[in-house]
Every structure is written in C-alpha cells, then in structure tokens.
Amino acid sequence: QTHKMDMNAALAGLSEGEKQKFMVMLEEMQMKEQVTMYNSLVERCFANCVNSFRQKTLDDKEDKCVKRCTVKFIKASARAGQAFQTVGMQLPGGAG
C-alpha cells in the first residue's frame, strides 16, 4: 500500500505522456524479469531432473522431479521477493 503511494507521489510531477511512457517501461521491465525467472526455472529443473534422452517424453521419475523442482523454485522466489520487500521497507525512505 505504501509502495503504491510512493509511486503515485513520484509520478505526480510528470505529464500524462511521461506517466504513460514510465508505465510502459515499468511493464516491460516486469515482463523481462518474469521471462528471466521462467528461463532460470526451466534451465535449473531440466539440468537437475532430465538425465537421458531415450524417449521424447519424461519418465515418471523425471516428471515428479520437474514438478517438485518447479514448486520449490516458485516458493523460493516468493520468499526472496518478500525478503527484498521487507528490506526495502527498512531502508531510509521506506515504510518502516
């Protein structure tokens, strides 16, 4: 909530055109971050779980490994995001 107010305060001095450009840039940055996270997930789980190329589909062991790896990666990413948010709030100018 406070982060949103800070964003609105930062945008207050900009023209509508500048606000729109900023929002497009922000959306592009978020999309790039999501693609980077997805690529990292795929690379890590593939490297950890797929051991052979005997068949074109994953065997049961590989499939379970990939699912477990994906869940762990997503949970770890969420925890890291929460930790960064907490640290950001504790910095000068933050909410805490």
Coordinates of N, CA and C in Angstrom, one line a residue, residues 1 4-6 26 42-45 48 52 62 69 73-74 76 79-80 95:
Q1 N 0.8 -1.2 0.0 CA 0.0 0.0 0.0 C 0.9 1.3 0.0
K4 N 2.6 1.8 -3.2 CA 1.8 2.4 -4.3 C 1.7 3.9 -4.1
M5 N 1.6 4.4 -2.8 CA 1.5 5.8 -2.6 C 2.9 6.5 -3.0
D6 N 4.0 5.8 -2.7 CA 5.3 6.4 -3.1 C 5.4 6.5 -4.6
L26 N 8.0 0.3 -17.1 CA 7.8 -0.5 -15.9 C 7.3 -1.9 -16.3
V42 N 13.4 -23.2 -15.9 CA 13.5 -24.3 -16.9 C 14.9 -24.9 -17.0
E43 N 15.9 -24.0 -17.0 CA 17.3 -24.5 -17.1 C 17.6 -25.3 -15.8
R44 N 17.3 -24.8 -14.7 CA 17.7 -25.4 -13.4 C 16.9 -26.8 -13.3
C45 N 15.6 -26.8 -13.5 CA 14.9 -28.1 -13.3 C 15.3 -29.1 -14.4
N48 N 18.6 -30.5 -13.5 CA 18.6 -31.4 -12.3 C 17.8 -32.7 -12.5
S52 N 18.4 -38.4 -19.4 CA 18.7 -39.1 -20.6 C 17.7 -38.7 -21.7
E62 N 11.4 -38.5 -13.8 CA 11.8 -37.2 -14.3 C 10.6 -36.2 -14.1
C69 N 10.7 -29.7 -8.4 CA 11.7 -28.6 -8.6 C 11.0 -27.3 -8.9
F73 N 11.2 -24.0 -6.6 CA 11.7 -22.7 -7.2 C 10.7 -21.6 -7.0
I74 N 9.5 -21.8 -7.3 CA 8.5 -20.8 -7.1 C 8.3 -20.3 -5.7
A76 N 10.7 -20.5 -3.4 CA 11.9 -19.8 -3.0 C 11.9 -18.4 -3.6
R79 N 9.6 -16.3 -1.5 CA 10.3 -15.9 -0.2 C 11.3 -14.8 -0.4
A80 N 12.1 -15.0 -1.5 CA 13.1 -14.0 -1.8 C 12.4 -12.6 -2.1
A95 N 8.8 2.3 4.3 CA 7.6 2.4 5.2 C 8.0 2.1 6.7

